[in-house]
PDB file of C-alpha atoms and ligand atoms in Angstrom:
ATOM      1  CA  UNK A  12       0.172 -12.679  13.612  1.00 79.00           C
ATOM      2  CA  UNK A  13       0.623 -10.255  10.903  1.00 95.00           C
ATOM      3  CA  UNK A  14      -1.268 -10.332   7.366  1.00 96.00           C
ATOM      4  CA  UNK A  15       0.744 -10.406   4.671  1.00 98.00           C
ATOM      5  CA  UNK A  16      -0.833  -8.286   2.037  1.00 98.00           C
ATOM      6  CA  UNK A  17      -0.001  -7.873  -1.609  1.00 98.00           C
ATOM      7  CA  UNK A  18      -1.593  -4.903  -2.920  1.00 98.00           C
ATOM      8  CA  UNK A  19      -1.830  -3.865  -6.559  1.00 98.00           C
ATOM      9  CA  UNK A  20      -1.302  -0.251  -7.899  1.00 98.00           C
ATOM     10  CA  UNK A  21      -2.426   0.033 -11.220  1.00 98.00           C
ATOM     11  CA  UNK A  22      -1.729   3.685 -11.140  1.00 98.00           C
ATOM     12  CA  UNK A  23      -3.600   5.424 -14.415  1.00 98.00           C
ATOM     13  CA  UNK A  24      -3.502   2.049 -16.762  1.00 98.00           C
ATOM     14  CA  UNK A  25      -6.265  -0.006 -17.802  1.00 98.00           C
ATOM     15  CA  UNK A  26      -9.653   0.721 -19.448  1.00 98.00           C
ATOM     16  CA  UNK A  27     -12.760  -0.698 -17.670  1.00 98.00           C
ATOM     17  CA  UNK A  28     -12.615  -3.656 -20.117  1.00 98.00           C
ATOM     18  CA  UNK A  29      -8.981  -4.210 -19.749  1.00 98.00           C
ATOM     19  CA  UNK A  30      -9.298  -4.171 -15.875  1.00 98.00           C
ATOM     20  CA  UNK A  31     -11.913  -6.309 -15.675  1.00 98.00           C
ATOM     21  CA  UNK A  32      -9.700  -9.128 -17.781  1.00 98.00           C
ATOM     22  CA  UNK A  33      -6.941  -8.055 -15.625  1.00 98.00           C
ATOM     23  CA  UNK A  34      -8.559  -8.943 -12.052  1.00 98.00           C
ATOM     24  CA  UNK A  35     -10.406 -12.096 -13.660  1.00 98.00           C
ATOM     25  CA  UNK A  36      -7.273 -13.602 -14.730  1.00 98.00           C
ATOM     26  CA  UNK A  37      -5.630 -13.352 -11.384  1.00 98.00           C
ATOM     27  CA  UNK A  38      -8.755 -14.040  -9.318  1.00 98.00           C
ATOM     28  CA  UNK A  39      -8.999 -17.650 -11.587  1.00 98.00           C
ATOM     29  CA  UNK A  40      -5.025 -18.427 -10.952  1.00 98.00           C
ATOM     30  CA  UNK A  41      -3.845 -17.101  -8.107  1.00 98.00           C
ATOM     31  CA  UNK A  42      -3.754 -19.312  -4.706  1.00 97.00           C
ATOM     32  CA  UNK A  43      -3.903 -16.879  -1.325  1.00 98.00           C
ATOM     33  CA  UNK A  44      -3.425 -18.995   1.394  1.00 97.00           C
ATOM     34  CA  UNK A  45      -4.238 -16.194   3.847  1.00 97.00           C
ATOM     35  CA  UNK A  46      -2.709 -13.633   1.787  1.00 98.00           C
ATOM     36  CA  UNK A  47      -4.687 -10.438   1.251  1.00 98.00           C
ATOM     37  CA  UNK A  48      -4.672  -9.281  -2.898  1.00 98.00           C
ATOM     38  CA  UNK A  49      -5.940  -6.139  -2.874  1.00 98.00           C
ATOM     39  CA  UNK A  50      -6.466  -4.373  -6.207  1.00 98.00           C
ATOM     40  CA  UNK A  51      -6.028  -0.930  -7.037  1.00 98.00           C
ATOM     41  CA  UNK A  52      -8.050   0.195 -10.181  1.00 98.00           C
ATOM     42  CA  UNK A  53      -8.750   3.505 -11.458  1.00 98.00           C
ATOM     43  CA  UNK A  54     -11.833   5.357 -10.175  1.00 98.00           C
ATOM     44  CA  UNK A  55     -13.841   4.795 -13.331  1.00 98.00           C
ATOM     45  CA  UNK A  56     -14.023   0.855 -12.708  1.00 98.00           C
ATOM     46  CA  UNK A  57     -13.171   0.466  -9.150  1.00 98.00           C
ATOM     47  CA  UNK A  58     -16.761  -0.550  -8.738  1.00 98.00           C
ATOM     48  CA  UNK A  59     -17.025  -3.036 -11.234  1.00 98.00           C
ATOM     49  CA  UNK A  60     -13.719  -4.594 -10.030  1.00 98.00           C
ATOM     50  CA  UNK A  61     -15.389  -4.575  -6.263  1.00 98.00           C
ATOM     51  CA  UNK A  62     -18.204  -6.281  -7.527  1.00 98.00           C
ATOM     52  CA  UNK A  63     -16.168  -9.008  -9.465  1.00 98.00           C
ATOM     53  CA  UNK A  64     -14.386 -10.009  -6.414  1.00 98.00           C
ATOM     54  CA  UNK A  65     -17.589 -10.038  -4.291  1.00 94.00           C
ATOM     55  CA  UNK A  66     -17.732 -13.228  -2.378  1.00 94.00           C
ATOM     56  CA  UNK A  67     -13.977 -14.389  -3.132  1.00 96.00           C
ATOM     57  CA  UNK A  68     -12.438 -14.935   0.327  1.00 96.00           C
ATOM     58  CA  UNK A  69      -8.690 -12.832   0.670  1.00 98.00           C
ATOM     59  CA  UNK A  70      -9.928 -10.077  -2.145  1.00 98.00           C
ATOM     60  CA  UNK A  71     -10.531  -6.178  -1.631  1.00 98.00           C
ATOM     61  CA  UNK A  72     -10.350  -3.600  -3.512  1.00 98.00           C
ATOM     62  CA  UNK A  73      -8.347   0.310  -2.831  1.00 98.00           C
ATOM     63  CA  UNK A  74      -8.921   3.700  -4.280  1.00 98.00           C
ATOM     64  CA  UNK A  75      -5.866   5.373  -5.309  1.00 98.00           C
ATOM     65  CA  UNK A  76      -7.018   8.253  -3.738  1.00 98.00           C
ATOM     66  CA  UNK A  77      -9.419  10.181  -2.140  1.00 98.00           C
ATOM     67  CA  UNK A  78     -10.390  13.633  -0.936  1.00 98.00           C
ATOM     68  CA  UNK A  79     -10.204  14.793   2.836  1.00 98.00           C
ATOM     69  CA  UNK A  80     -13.697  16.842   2.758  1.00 98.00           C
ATOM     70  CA  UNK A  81     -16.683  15.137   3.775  1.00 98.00           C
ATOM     71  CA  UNK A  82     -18.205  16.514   0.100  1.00 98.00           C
ATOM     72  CA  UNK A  83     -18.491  19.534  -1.893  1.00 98.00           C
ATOM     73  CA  UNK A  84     -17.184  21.936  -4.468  1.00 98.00           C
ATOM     74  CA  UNK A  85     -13.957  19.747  -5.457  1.00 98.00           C
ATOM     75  CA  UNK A  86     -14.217  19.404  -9.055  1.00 98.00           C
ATOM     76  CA  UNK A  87     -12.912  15.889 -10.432  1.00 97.00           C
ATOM     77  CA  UNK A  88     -12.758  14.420  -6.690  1.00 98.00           C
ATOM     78  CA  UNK A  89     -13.618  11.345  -4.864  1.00 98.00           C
ATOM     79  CA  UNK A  90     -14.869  11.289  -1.313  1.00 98.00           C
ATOM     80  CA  UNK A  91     -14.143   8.989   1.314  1.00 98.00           C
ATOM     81  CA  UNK A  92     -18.114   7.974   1.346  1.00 97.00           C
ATOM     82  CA  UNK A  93     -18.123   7.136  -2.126  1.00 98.00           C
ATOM     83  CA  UNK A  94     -15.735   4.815  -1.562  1.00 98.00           C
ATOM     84  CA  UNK A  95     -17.573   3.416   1.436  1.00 98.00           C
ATOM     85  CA  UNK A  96     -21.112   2.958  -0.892  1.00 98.00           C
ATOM     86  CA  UNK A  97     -19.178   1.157  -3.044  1.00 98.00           C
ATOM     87  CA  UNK A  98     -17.578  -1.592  -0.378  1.00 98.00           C
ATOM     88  CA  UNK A  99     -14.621  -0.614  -1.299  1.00 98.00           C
ATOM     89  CA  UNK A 100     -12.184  -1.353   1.999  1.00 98.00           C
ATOM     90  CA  UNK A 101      -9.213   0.032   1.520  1.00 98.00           C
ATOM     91  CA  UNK A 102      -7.544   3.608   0.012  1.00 98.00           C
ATOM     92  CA  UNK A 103      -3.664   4.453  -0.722  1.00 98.00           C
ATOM     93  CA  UNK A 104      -2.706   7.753   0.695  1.00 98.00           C
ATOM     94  CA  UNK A 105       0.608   9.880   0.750  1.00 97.00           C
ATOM     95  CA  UNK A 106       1.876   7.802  -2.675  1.00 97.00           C
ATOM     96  CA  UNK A 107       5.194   9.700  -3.891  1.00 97.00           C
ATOM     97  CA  UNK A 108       3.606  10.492  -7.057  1.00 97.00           C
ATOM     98  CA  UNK A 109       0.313  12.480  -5.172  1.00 97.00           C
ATOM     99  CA  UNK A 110       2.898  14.241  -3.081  1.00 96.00           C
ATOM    100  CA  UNK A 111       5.336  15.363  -6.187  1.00 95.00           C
ATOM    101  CA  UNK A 112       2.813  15.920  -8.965  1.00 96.00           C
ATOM    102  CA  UNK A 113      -0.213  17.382  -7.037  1.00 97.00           C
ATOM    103  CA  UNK A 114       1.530  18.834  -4.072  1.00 97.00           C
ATOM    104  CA  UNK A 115      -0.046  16.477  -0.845  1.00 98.00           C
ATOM    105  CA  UNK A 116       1.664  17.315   1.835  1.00 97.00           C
ATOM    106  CA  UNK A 117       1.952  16.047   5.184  1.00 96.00           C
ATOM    107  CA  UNK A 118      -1.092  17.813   6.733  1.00 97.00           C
ATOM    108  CA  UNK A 119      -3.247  16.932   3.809  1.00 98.00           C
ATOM    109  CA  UNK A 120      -2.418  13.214   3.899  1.00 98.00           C
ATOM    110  CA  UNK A 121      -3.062  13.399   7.782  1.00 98.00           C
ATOM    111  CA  UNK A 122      -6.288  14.853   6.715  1.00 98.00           C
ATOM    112  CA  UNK A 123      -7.139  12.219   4.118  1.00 98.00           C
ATOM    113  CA  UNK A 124      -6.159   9.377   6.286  1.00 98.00           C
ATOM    114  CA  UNK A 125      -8.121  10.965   9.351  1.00 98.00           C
ATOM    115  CA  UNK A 126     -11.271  11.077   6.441  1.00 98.00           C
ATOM    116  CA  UNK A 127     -10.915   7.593   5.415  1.00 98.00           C
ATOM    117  CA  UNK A 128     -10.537   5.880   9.064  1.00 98.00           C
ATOM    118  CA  UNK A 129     -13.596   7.878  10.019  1.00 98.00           C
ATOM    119  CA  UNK A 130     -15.547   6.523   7.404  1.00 98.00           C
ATOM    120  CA  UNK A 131     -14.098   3.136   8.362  1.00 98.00           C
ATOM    121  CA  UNK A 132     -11.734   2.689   5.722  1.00 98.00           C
ATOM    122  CA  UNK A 133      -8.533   1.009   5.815  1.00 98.00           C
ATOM    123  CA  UNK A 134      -5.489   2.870   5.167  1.00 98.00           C
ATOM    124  CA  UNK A 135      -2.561   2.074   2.873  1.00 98.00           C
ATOM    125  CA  UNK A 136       0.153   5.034   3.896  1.00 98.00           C
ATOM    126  CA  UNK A 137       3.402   5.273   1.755  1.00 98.00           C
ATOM    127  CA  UNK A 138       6.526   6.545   2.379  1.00 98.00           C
ATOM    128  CA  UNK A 139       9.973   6.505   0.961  1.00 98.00           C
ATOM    129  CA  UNK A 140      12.961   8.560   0.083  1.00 97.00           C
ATOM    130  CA  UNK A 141      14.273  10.095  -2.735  1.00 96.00           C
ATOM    131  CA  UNK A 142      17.687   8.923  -4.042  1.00 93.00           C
ATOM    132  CA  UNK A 143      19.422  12.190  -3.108  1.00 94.00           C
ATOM    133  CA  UNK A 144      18.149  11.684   0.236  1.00 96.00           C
ATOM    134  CA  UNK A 145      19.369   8.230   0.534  1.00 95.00           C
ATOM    135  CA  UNK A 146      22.803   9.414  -1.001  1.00 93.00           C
ATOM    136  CA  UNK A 147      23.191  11.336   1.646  1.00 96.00           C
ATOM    137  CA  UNK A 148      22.556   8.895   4.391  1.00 96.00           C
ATOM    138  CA  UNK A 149      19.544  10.523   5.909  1.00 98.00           C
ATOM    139  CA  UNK A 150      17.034   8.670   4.747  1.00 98.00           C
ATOM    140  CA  UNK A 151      16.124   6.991   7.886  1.00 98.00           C
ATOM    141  CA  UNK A 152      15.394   9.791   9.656  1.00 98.00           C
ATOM    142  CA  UNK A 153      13.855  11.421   6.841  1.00 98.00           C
ATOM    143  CA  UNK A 154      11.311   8.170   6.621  1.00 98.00           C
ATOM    144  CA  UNK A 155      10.281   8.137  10.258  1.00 98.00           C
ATOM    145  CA  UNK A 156      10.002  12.235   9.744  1.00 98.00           C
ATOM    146  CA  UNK A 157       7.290  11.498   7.064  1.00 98.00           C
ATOM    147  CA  UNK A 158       5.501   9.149   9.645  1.00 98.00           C
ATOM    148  CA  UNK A 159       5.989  11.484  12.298  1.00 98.00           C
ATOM    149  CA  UNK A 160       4.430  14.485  10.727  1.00 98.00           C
ATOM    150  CA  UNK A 161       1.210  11.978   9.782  1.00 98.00           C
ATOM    151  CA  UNK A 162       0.036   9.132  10.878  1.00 98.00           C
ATOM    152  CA  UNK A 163       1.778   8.815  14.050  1.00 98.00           C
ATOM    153  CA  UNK A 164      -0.391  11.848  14.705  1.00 98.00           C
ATOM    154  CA  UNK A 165      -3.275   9.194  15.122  1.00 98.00           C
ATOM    155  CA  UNK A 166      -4.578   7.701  18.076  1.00 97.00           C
ATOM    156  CA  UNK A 167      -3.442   3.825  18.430  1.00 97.00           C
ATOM    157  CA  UNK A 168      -7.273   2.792  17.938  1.00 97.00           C
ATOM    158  CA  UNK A 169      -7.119   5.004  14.716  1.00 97.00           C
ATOM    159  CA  UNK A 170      -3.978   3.358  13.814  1.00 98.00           C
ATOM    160  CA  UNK A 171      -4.892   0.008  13.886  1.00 97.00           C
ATOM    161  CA  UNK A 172      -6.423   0.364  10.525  1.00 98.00           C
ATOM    162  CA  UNK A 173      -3.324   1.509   8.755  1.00 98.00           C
ATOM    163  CA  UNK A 174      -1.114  -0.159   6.731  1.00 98.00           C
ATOM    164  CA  UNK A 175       2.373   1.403   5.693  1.00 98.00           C
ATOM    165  CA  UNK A 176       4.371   0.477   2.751  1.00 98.00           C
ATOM    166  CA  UNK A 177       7.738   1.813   2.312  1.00 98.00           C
ATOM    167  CA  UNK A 178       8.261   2.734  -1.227  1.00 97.00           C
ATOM    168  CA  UNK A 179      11.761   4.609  -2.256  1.00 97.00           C
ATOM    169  CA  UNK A 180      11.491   6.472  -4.911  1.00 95.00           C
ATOM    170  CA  UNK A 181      14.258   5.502  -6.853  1.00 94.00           C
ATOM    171  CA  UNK A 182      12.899   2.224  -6.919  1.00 93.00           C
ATOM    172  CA  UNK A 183       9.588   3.012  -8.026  1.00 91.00           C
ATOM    173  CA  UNK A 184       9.043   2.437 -11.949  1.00 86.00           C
ATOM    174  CA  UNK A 185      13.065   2.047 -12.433  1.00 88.00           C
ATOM    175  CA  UNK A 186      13.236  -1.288 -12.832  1.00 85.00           C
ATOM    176  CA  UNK A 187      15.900  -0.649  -9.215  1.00 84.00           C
ATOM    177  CA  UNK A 188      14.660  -2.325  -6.470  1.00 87.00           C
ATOM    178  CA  UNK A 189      15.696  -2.113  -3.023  1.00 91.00           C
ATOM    179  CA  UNK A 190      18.133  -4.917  -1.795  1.00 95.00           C
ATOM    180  CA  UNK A 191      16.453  -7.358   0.751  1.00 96.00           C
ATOM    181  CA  UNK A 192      19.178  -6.242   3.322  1.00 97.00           C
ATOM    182  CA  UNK A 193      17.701  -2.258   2.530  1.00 97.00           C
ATOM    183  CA  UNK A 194      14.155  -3.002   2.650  1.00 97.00           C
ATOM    184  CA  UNK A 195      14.633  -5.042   5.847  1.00 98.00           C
ATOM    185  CA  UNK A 196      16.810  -2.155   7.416  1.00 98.00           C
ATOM    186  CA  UNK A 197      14.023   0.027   6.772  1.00 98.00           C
ATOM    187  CA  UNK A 198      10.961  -1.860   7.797  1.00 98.00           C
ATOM    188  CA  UNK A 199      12.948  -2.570  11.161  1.00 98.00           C
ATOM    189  CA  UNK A 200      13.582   0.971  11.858  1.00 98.00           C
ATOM    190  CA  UNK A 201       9.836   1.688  11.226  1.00 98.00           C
ATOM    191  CA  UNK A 202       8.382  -1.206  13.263  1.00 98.00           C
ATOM    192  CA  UNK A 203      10.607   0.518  15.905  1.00 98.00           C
ATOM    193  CA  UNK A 204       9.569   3.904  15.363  1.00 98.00           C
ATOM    194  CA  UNK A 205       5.719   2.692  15.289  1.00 98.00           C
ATOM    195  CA  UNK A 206       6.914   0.808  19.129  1.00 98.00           C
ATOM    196  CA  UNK A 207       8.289   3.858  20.872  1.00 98.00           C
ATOM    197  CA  UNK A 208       4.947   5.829  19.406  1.00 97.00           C
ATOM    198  CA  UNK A 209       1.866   3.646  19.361  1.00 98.00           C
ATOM    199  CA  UNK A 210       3.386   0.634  21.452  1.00 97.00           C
ATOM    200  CA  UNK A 211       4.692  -2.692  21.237  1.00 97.00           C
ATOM    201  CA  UNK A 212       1.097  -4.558  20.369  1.00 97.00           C
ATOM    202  CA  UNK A 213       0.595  -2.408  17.392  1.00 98.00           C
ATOM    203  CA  UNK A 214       4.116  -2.735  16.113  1.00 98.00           C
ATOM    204  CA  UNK A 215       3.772  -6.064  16.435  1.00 97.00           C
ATOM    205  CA  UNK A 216       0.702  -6.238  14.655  1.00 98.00           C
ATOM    206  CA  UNK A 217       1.209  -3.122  11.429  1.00 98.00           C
ATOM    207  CA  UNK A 218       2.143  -4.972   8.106  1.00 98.00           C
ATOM    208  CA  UNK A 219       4.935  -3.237   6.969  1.00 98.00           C
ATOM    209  CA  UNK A 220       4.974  -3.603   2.731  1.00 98.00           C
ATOM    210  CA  UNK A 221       8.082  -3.093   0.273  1.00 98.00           C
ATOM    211  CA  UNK A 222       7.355  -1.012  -2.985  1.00 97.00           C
ATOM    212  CA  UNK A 223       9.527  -0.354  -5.418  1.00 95.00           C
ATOM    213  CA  UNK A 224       9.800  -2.278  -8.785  1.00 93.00           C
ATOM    214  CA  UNK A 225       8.849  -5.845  -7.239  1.00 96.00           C
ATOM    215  CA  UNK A 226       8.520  -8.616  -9.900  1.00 96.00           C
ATOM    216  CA  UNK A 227       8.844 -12.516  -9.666  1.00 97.00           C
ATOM    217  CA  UNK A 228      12.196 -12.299 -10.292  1.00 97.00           C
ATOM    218  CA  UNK A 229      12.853 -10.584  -6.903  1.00 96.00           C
ATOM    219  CA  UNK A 230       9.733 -11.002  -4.283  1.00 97.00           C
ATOM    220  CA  UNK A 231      10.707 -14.130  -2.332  1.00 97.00           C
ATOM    221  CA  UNK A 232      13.791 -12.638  -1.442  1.00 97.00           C
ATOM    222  CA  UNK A 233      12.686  -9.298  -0.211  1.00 97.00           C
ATOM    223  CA  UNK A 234       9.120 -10.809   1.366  1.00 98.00           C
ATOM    224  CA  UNK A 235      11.776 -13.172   2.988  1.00 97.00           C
ATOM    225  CA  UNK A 236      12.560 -10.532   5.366  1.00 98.00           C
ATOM    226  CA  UNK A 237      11.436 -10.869   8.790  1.00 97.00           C
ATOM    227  CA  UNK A 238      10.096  -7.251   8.929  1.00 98.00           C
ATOM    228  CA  UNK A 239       8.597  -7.336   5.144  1.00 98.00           C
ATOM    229  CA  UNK A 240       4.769  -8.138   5.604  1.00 98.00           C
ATOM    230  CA  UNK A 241       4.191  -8.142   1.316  1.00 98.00           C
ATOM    231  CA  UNK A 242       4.188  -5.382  -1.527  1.00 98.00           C
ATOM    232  CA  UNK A 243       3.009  -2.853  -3.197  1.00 98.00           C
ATOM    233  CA  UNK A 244       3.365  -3.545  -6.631  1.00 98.00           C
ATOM    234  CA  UNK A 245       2.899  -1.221  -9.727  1.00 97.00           C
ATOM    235  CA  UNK A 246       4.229  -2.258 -13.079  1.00 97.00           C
ATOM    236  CA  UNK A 247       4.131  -5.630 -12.267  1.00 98.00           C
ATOM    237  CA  UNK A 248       0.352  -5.521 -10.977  1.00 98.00           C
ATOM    238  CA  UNK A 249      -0.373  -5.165 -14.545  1.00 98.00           C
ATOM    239  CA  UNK A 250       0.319  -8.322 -16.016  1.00 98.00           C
ATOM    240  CA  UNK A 251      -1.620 -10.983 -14.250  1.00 98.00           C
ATOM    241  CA  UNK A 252       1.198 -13.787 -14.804  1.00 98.00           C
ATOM    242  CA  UNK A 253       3.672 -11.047 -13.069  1.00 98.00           C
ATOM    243  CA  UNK A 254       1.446 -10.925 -10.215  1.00 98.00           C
ATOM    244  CA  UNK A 255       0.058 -14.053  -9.731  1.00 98.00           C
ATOM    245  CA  UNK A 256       4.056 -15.581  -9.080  1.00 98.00           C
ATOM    246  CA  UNK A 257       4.329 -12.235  -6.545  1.00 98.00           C
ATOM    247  CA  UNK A 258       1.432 -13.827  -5.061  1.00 98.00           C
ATOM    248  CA  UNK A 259       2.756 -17.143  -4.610  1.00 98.00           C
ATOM    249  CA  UNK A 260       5.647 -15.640  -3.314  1.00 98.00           C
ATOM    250  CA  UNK A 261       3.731 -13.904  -0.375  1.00 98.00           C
ATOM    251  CA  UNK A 262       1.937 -17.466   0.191  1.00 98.00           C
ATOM    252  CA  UNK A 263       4.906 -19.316   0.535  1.00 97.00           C
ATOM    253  CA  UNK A 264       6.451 -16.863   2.633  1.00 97.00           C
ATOM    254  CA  UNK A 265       3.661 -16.278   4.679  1.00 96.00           C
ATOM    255  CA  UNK A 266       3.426 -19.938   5.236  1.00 95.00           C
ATOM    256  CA  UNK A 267       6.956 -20.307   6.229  1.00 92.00           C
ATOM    257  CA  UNK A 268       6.429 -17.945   9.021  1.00 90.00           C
TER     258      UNK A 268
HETATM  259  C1  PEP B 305       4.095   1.899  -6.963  1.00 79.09           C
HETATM  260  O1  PEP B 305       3.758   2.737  -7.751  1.00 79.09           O
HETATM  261  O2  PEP B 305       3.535   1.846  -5.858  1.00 79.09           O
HETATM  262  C2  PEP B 305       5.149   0.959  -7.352  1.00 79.09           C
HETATM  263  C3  PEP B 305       5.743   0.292  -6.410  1.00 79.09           C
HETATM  264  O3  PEP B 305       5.440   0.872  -8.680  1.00 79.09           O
HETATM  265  P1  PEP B 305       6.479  -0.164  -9.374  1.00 79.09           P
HETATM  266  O4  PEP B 305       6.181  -1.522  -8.794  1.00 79.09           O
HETATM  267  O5  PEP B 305       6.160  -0.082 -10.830  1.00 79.09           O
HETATM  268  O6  PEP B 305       7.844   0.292  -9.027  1.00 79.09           O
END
């Protein structure tokens, strides 16, 4: 059975105080089921968030990001070991925003995610295409490229830890979201990419999550589909209301299934 996971990205927003009202208002309302919530604080309070959800049953925590060396000269970076010491279990690599504004390419998010499963760390890996891309009809091969050149590169014991979330780009932040129909499309042709290359157990087993401007108003629908395993959220991940009904969402869904 796959988890169904609902992850938050709360990109560069929220001071430590903020954050910490944020998490405690969703970690008082929200009901998992078996639903995952992961949240996805800045570095300067993801350990105070990880300690707030210590001991609550279906809560983690993810770094947004994290360095590939082991530790070193890297001004202003975070290693995959710090993130360990702090118990935090999970880190996002290969967002679109890391690749456009600070250049990650394919061989450095192989190397991050290679970093962070060594040091035991769950992976979230995005991908997603740009709307010229899609315009042009390529964007399914240009998707399973993007997993191709990374983490289907790993081992099928390394990639039992990873988690991929399909975010286009022209549905992150735009208030456009991908229609349930797209997202499914996608997340099928994925699940049979990761078949063909790590085999039919771990297909069966990756969650698969939608990113791209979900809100109440439209996560039933897309978790609805049969190859959607949850979200990554960002704008909505802010407002605990926001993602306490995207929770509830997942739950029912998840229960459904
Ligand atoms: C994201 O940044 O991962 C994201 C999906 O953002 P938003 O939900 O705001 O589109």
């Amino acid at each position: 059975m796959r988890k169904f996971i609902v992850a938050g990205n709360w990109k560069m927003n929220t001071t430590p105080k903020e954050g910490k009202t944020l998490a405690k208002a969703v970690l008082k309302k929200a009901k998992l089921g078996k639903v995952k919530v992961i949240f996805g604080p800045p570095f300067t309070h993801l350990d105070k968030i990880q300690r707030l959800i210590k001991g609550r049953k279906g809560f983690a925590t993810a770094a947004q990001n994290m360095h590939q060396a082991d530790s070193g000269a890297y001004t202003g970076e975070i290693s995959a070991d710090m993130i360990r010491a702090i118990g935090t279990k999970y880190v996002i690599i290969g967002h679109s925003e890391r690749r456009q504004y600070f250049k990650e390419t394919n061989a450095i998010l192989l190397a991050k995610t290679k970093k962070a499963l060594e040091n035991k760390r769950k992976v979230i890996f995005c991908c997603g295409e740009s709307l010229g891309t899609r315009e042009k009809g390529t964007h399914f091969q240009y998707v399973i490229r993007q997993l191709t050149s990374t983490i289907f590169k790993l081992s099928p014991e390394e990639f039992k830890d990873i988690i991929i979330a399909y975010e286009p780009i022209w549905a992150i932040g735009t208030g456009k979201t991908a229609s349930p129909e797209q997202a499914q499309d996608m997340h099928f042709a994925i699940r049979a990419a990761v078949k063909k290359k790590m085999g039919e157990k771990l297909a069966e087993k990756v969650s698969i999550l939608y990113g791209g401007s979900v809100k109440p108003a439209n996560a039933l629908e897309i978790f609805k589909q049969p190859d959607v395993d949850g979200g990554l959220v960002g704008g909505a991940a802010l407002n605990a209301d926001d993602f306490v009904k995207i929770i509830d969402a997942a739950r029912k869904t998840d229960m459904g299934r």
